[in-house]
């Protein structure tokens, strides 16, 4: 079945195979650098996330790709759509801010500065959920700024279904990665 490909692979020689492996590694490294660069620019650990549930319908549907930012000097407001991550939970959650509570820094006796966020507590809720998210917070009463991954700034509908399919069917993920790796090695350019 693959005899012709194996013969072509043997004819390429060690140097060519090594060059193809290095090209493949440089593509992977470039992707990682772009991801980390986007993270630095947007000030978030995850500048792009996929909606995994229907809790935000009709605003966002399962499979929508969301673009996030997390500006240091911006406060979150009621109605903002945020992505947050609770310590110990692996999957970030996309929900809307229901309430905010701002507190001045402990060393300041002045009122809350409208420009810089001193201490801000948030309560969130999914648009398609009946109750707020306190039960999801795993013992926390409020979300703090350190739990927020980012604020949603834009989205592409249904593009994230590829990610969902690869998570639901791991064989598909391994087949795609293996096929890409094989193509990178066999390609003659």
PDB file of C-alpha atoms in Angstrom, residues 10-161:
ATOM      1  CA  UNK A  10      14.635   5.910   1.171  1.00  0.00           C
ATOM      2  CA  UNK A  11      15.797   7.684  -1.998  1.00  0.00           C
ATOM      3  CA  UNK A  12      15.650  11.088  -0.304  1.00  0.00           C
ATOM      4  CA  UNK A  13      18.659  10.414   1.898  1.00  0.00           C
ATOM      5  CA  UNK A  14      19.472  11.276   5.489  1.00  0.00           C
ATOM      6  CA  UNK A  15      20.288  14.958   4.882  1.00  0.00           C
ATOM      7  CA  UNK A  16      17.024  15.631   3.117  1.00  0.00           C
ATOM      8  CA  UNK A  17      14.999  13.897   5.823  1.00  0.00           C
ATOM      9  CA  UNK A  18      16.875  15.905   8.463  1.00  0.00           C
ATOM     10  CA  UNK A  19      16.155  19.122   6.549  1.00  0.00           C
ATOM     11  CA  UNK A  20      12.451  18.252   6.369  1.00  0.00           C
ATOM     12  CA  UNK A  21      12.391  17.519  10.117  1.00  0.00           C
ATOM     13  CA  UNK A  22      14.009  20.888  10.802  1.00  0.00           C
ATOM     14  CA  UNK A  23      11.502  22.638   8.534  1.00  0.00           C
ATOM     15  CA  UNK A  24       8.649  20.921  10.377  1.00  0.00           C
ATOM     16  CA  UNK A  25      10.141  21.947  13.747  1.00  0.00           C
ATOM     17  CA  UNK A  26      10.494  25.555  12.552  1.00  0.00           C
ATOM     18  CA  UNK A  27       6.819  25.631  11.526  1.00  0.00           C
ATOM     19  CA  UNK A  28       5.800  24.362  14.977  1.00  0.00           C
ATOM     20  CA  UNK A  29       8.131  26.853  16.695  1.00  0.00           C
ATOM     21  CA  UNK A  30       6.764  29.710  14.569  1.00  0.00           C
ATOM     22  CA  UNK A  31       3.209  28.820  15.559  1.00  0.00           C
ATOM     23  CA  UNK A  32       4.161  28.781  19.238  1.00  0.00           C
ATOM     24  CA  UNK A  33       5.953  32.132  18.916  1.00  0.00           C
ATOM     25  CA  UNK A  34       2.912  33.687  17.235  1.00  0.00           C
ATOM     26  CA  UNK A  35       0.678  32.326  20.025  1.00  0.00           C
ATOM     27  CA  UNK A  36       2.954  33.688  22.765  1.00  0.00           C
ATOM     28  CA  UNK A  37       3.286  37.011  20.913  1.00  0.00           C
ATOM     29  CA  UNK A  38      -0.496  37.344  20.721  1.00  0.00           C
ATOM     30  CA  UNK A  39      -0.629  36.558  24.438  1.00  0.00           C
ATOM     31  CA  UNK A  40       1.831  39.352  25.200  1.00  0.00           C
ATOM     32  CA  UNK A  41       0.036  41.870  22.996  1.00  0.00           C
ATOM     33  CA  UNK A  42      -3.414  41.061  24.425  1.00  0.00           C
ATOM     34  CA  UNK A  43      -2.151  40.525  28.008  1.00  0.00           C
ATOM     35  CA  UNK A  44      -3.867  37.144  28.304  1.00  0.00           C
ATOM     36  CA  UNK A  45      -2.643  33.579  28.575  1.00  0.00           C
ATOM     37  CA  UNK A  46      -5.135  32.494  25.945  1.00  0.00           C
ATOM     38  CA  UNK A  47      -5.932  35.125  23.274  1.00  0.00           C
ATOM     39  CA  UNK A  48      -8.245  32.771  21.360  1.00  0.00           C
ATOM     40  CA  UNK A  49     -10.762  30.343  22.906  1.00  0.00           C
ATOM     41  CA  UNK A  50     -13.528  28.093  21.611  1.00  0.00           C
ATOM     42  CA  UNK A  51     -17.032  28.058  23.110  1.00  0.00           C
ATOM     43  CA  UNK A  52     -17.599  24.497  24.347  1.00  0.00           C
ATOM     44  CA  UNK A  53     -21.172  24.688  25.671  1.00  0.00           C
ATOM     45  CA  UNK A  54     -24.496  26.340  24.929  1.00  0.00           C
ATOM     46  CA  UNK A  55     -24.604  28.412  28.120  1.00  0.00           C
ATOM     47  CA  UNK A  56     -24.108  31.705  26.231  1.00  0.00           C
ATOM     48  CA  UNK A  57     -26.719  31.168  23.519  1.00  0.00           C
ATOM     49  CA  UNK A  58     -27.961  33.192  21.671  1.00  0.00           C
ATOM     50  CA  UNK A  59     -24.885  35.471  21.974  1.00  0.00           C
ATOM     51  CA  UNK A  60     -22.410  32.667  21.215  1.00  0.00           C
ATOM     52  CA  UNK A  61     -23.015  29.122  20.076  1.00  0.00           C
ATOM     53  CA  UNK A  62     -20.991  25.975  20.618  1.00  0.00           C
ATOM     54  CA  UNK A  63     -17.990  26.047  18.296  1.00  0.00           C
ATOM     55  CA  UNK A  64     -17.663  29.829  18.041  1.00  0.00           C
ATOM     56  CA  UNK A  65     -14.085  31.125  18.144  1.00  0.00           C
ATOM     57  CA  UNK A  66     -13.620  34.072  20.542  1.00  0.00           C
ATOM     58  CA  UNK A  67     -10.852  36.697  20.518  1.00  0.00           C
ATOM     59  CA  UNK A  68      -9.855  38.020  23.945  1.00  0.00           C
ATOM     60  CA  UNK A  69      -7.949  40.908  25.466  1.00  0.00           C
ATOM     61  CA  UNK A  70      -7.231  41.640  29.108  1.00  0.00           C
ATOM     62  CA  UNK A  71      -6.208  45.298  29.407  1.00  0.00           C
ATOM     63  CA  UNK A  72      -4.425  46.015  32.668  1.00  0.00           C
ATOM     64  CA  UNK A  73      -6.007  49.428  33.284  1.00  0.00           C
ATOM     65  CA  UNK A  74      -9.581  48.622  32.244  1.00  0.00           C
ATOM     66  CA  UNK A  75     -12.249  47.701  34.761  1.00  0.00           C
ATOM     67  CA  UNK A  76     -14.870  45.139  33.916  1.00  0.00           C
ATOM     68  CA  UNK A  77     -18.440  46.389  33.712  1.00  0.00           C
ATOM     69  CA  UNK A  78     -21.846  44.765  34.000  1.00  0.00           C
ATOM     70  CA  UNK A  79     -22.673  43.269  30.620  1.00  0.00           C
ATOM     71  CA  UNK A  80     -19.086  42.530  29.575  1.00  0.00           C
ATOM     72  CA  UNK A  81     -18.566  38.991  28.325  1.00  0.00           C
ATOM     73  CA  UNK A  82     -15.582  37.467  30.090  1.00  0.00           C
ATOM     74  CA  UNK A  83     -13.671  34.234  30.045  1.00  0.00           C
ATOM     75  CA  UNK A  84     -12.582  33.064  33.471  1.00  0.00           C
ATOM     76  CA  UNK A  85     -10.707  30.121  34.893  1.00  0.00           C
ATOM     77  CA  UNK A  86     -11.160  28.794  38.415  1.00  0.00           C
ATOM     78  CA  UNK A  87      -8.067  27.305  40.124  1.00  0.00           C
ATOM     79  CA  UNK A  88      -8.168  23.542  39.758  1.00  0.00           C
ATOM     80  CA  UNK A  89     -10.472  23.638  36.715  1.00  0.00           C
ATOM     81  CA  UNK A  90      -8.933  22.941  33.326  1.00  0.00           C
ATOM     82  CA  UNK A  91     -11.555  24.471  31.061  1.00  0.00           C
ATOM     83  CA  UNK A  92     -12.156  28.231  30.904  1.00  0.00           C
ATOM     84  CA  UNK A  93     -15.771  29.418  31.110  1.00  0.00           C
ATOM     85  CA  UNK A  94     -17.341  32.102  28.892  1.00  0.00           C
ATOM     86  CA  UNK A  95     -20.060  34.075  30.725  1.00  0.00           C
ATOM     87  CA  UNK A  96     -21.436  37.598  31.067  1.00  0.00           C
ATOM     88  CA  UNK A  97     -20.679  39.870  34.041  1.00  0.00           C
ATOM     89  CA  UNK A  98     -23.823  40.214  36.151  1.00  0.00           C
ATOM     90  CA  UNK A  99     -22.445  42.339  39.026  1.00  0.00           C
ATOM     91  CA  UNK A 100     -19.240  44.201  39.808  1.00  0.00           C
ATOM     92  CA  UNK A 101     -17.954  45.476  43.131  1.00  0.00           C
ATOM     93  CA  UNK A 102     -14.994  47.861  43.220  1.00  0.00           C
ATOM     94  CA  UNK A 103     -12.888  48.408  46.326  1.00  0.00           C
ATOM     95  CA  UNK A 104     -10.110  50.975  46.801  1.00  0.00           C
ATOM     96  CA  UNK A 105      -6.602  49.760  47.602  1.00  0.00           C
ATOM     97  CA  UNK A 106      -5.944  49.193  51.299  1.00  0.00           C
ATOM     98  CA  UNK A 107      -3.331  51.948  51.422  1.00  0.00           C
ATOM     99  CA  UNK A 108      -5.686  54.540  49.913  1.00  0.00           C
ATOM    100  CA  UNK A 109      -8.539  56.297  51.674  1.00  0.00           C
ATOM    101  CA  UNK A 110      -9.837  57.928  48.499  1.00  0.00           C
ATOM    102  CA  UNK A 111     -12.747  56.734  46.379  1.00  0.00           C
ATOM    103  CA  UNK A 112     -12.301  54.144  43.673  1.00  0.00           C
ATOM    104  CA  UNK A 113     -10.264  55.532  40.773  1.00  0.00           C
ATOM    105  CA  UNK A 114     -12.378  55.180  37.606  1.00  0.00           C
ATOM    106  CA  UNK A 115      -9.295  54.581  35.474  1.00  0.00           C
ATOM    107  CA  UNK A 116      -7.321  51.926  37.309  1.00  0.00           C
ATOM    108  CA  UNK A 117      -8.889  48.848  38.846  1.00  0.00           C
ATOM    109  CA  UNK A 118      -7.922  48.601  42.504  1.00  0.00           C
ATOM    110  CA  UNK A 119      -9.722  45.506  43.680  1.00  0.00           C
ATOM    111  CA  UNK A 120     -12.670  44.323  41.671  1.00  0.00           C
ATOM    112  CA  UNK A 121     -14.994  41.416  42.392  1.00  0.00           C
ATOM    113  CA  UNK A 122     -17.235  39.987  39.685  1.00  0.00           C
ATOM    114  CA  UNK A 123     -20.317  37.787  39.562  1.00  0.00           C
ATOM    115  CA  UNK A 124     -21.067  36.122  36.220  1.00  0.00           C
ATOM    116  CA  UNK A 125     -23.888  34.186  34.596  1.00  0.00           C
ATOM    117  CA  UNK A 126     -24.414  32.420  31.295  1.00  0.00           C
ATOM    118  CA  UNK A 127     -27.093  34.038  29.112  1.00  0.00           C
ATOM    119  CA  UNK A 128     -28.799  30.666  28.690  1.00  0.00           C
ATOM    120  CA  UNK A 129     -28.546  29.713  32.403  1.00  0.00           C
ATOM    121  CA  UNK A 130     -31.241  30.344  35.004  1.00  0.00           C
ATOM    122  CA  UNK A 131     -28.923  31.122  37.934  1.00  0.00           C
ATOM    123  CA  UNK A 132     -25.599  32.878  38.459  1.00  0.00           C
ATOM    124  CA  UNK A 133     -22.236  31.104  38.590  1.00  0.00           C
ATOM    125  CA  UNK A 134     -21.532  31.037  42.335  1.00  0.00           C
ATOM    126  CA  UNK A 135     -21.813  27.230  42.323  1.00  0.00           C
ATOM    127  CA  UNK A 136     -19.153  27.076  39.596  1.00  0.00           C
ATOM    128  CA  UNK A 137     -16.673  29.140  41.633  1.00  0.00           C
ATOM    129  CA  UNK A 138     -15.743  26.123  43.837  1.00  0.00           C
ATOM    130  CA  UNK A 139     -15.958  27.829  47.217  1.00  0.00           C
ATOM    131  CA  UNK A 140     -15.202  31.359  46.063  1.00  0.00           C
ATOM    132  CA  UNK A 141     -17.818  34.037  46.718  1.00  0.00           C
ATOM    133  CA  UNK A 142     -16.700  36.259  43.829  1.00  0.00           C
ATOM    134  CA  UNK A 143     -14.366  36.156  40.875  1.00  0.00           C
ATOM    135  CA  UNK A 144     -11.287  38.300  41.272  1.00  0.00           C
ATOM    136  CA  UNK A 145      -9.297  39.862  38.469  1.00  0.00           C
ATOM    137  CA  UNK A 146      -6.675  37.099  38.741  1.00  0.00           C
ATOM    138  CA  UNK A 147      -9.316  34.554  37.669  1.00  0.00           C
ATOM    139  CA  UNK A 148     -10.212  36.448  34.486  1.00  0.00           C
ATOM    140  CA  UNK A 149      -8.541  35.200  31.301  1.00  0.00           C
ATOM    141  CA  UNK A 150      -9.916  38.049  29.197  1.00  0.00           C
ATOM    142  CA  UNK A 151     -12.780  40.064  27.801  1.00  0.00           C
ATOM    143  CA  UNK A 152     -14.370  39.006  24.511  1.00  0.00           C
ATOM    144  CA  UNK A 153     -13.573  41.513  21.741  1.00  0.00           C
ATOM    145  CA  UNK A 154     -14.714  39.578  18.674  1.00  0.00           C
ATOM    146  CA  UNK A 155     -15.717  36.162  17.372  1.00  0.00           C
ATOM    147  CA  UNK A 156     -15.909  33.918  14.319  1.00  0.00           C
ATOM    148  CA  UNK A 157     -18.950  31.633  14.295  1.00  0.00           C
ATOM    149  CA  UNK A 158     -18.535  27.834  14.166  1.00  0.00           C
ATOM    150  CA  UNK A 159     -14.804  27.878  13.286  1.00  0.00           C
ATOM    151  CA  UNK A 160     -13.963  26.154  16.574  1.00  0.00           C
ATOM    152  CA  UNK A 161     -15.822  22.961  15.708  1.00  0.00           C
TER     153      UNK A 161
END
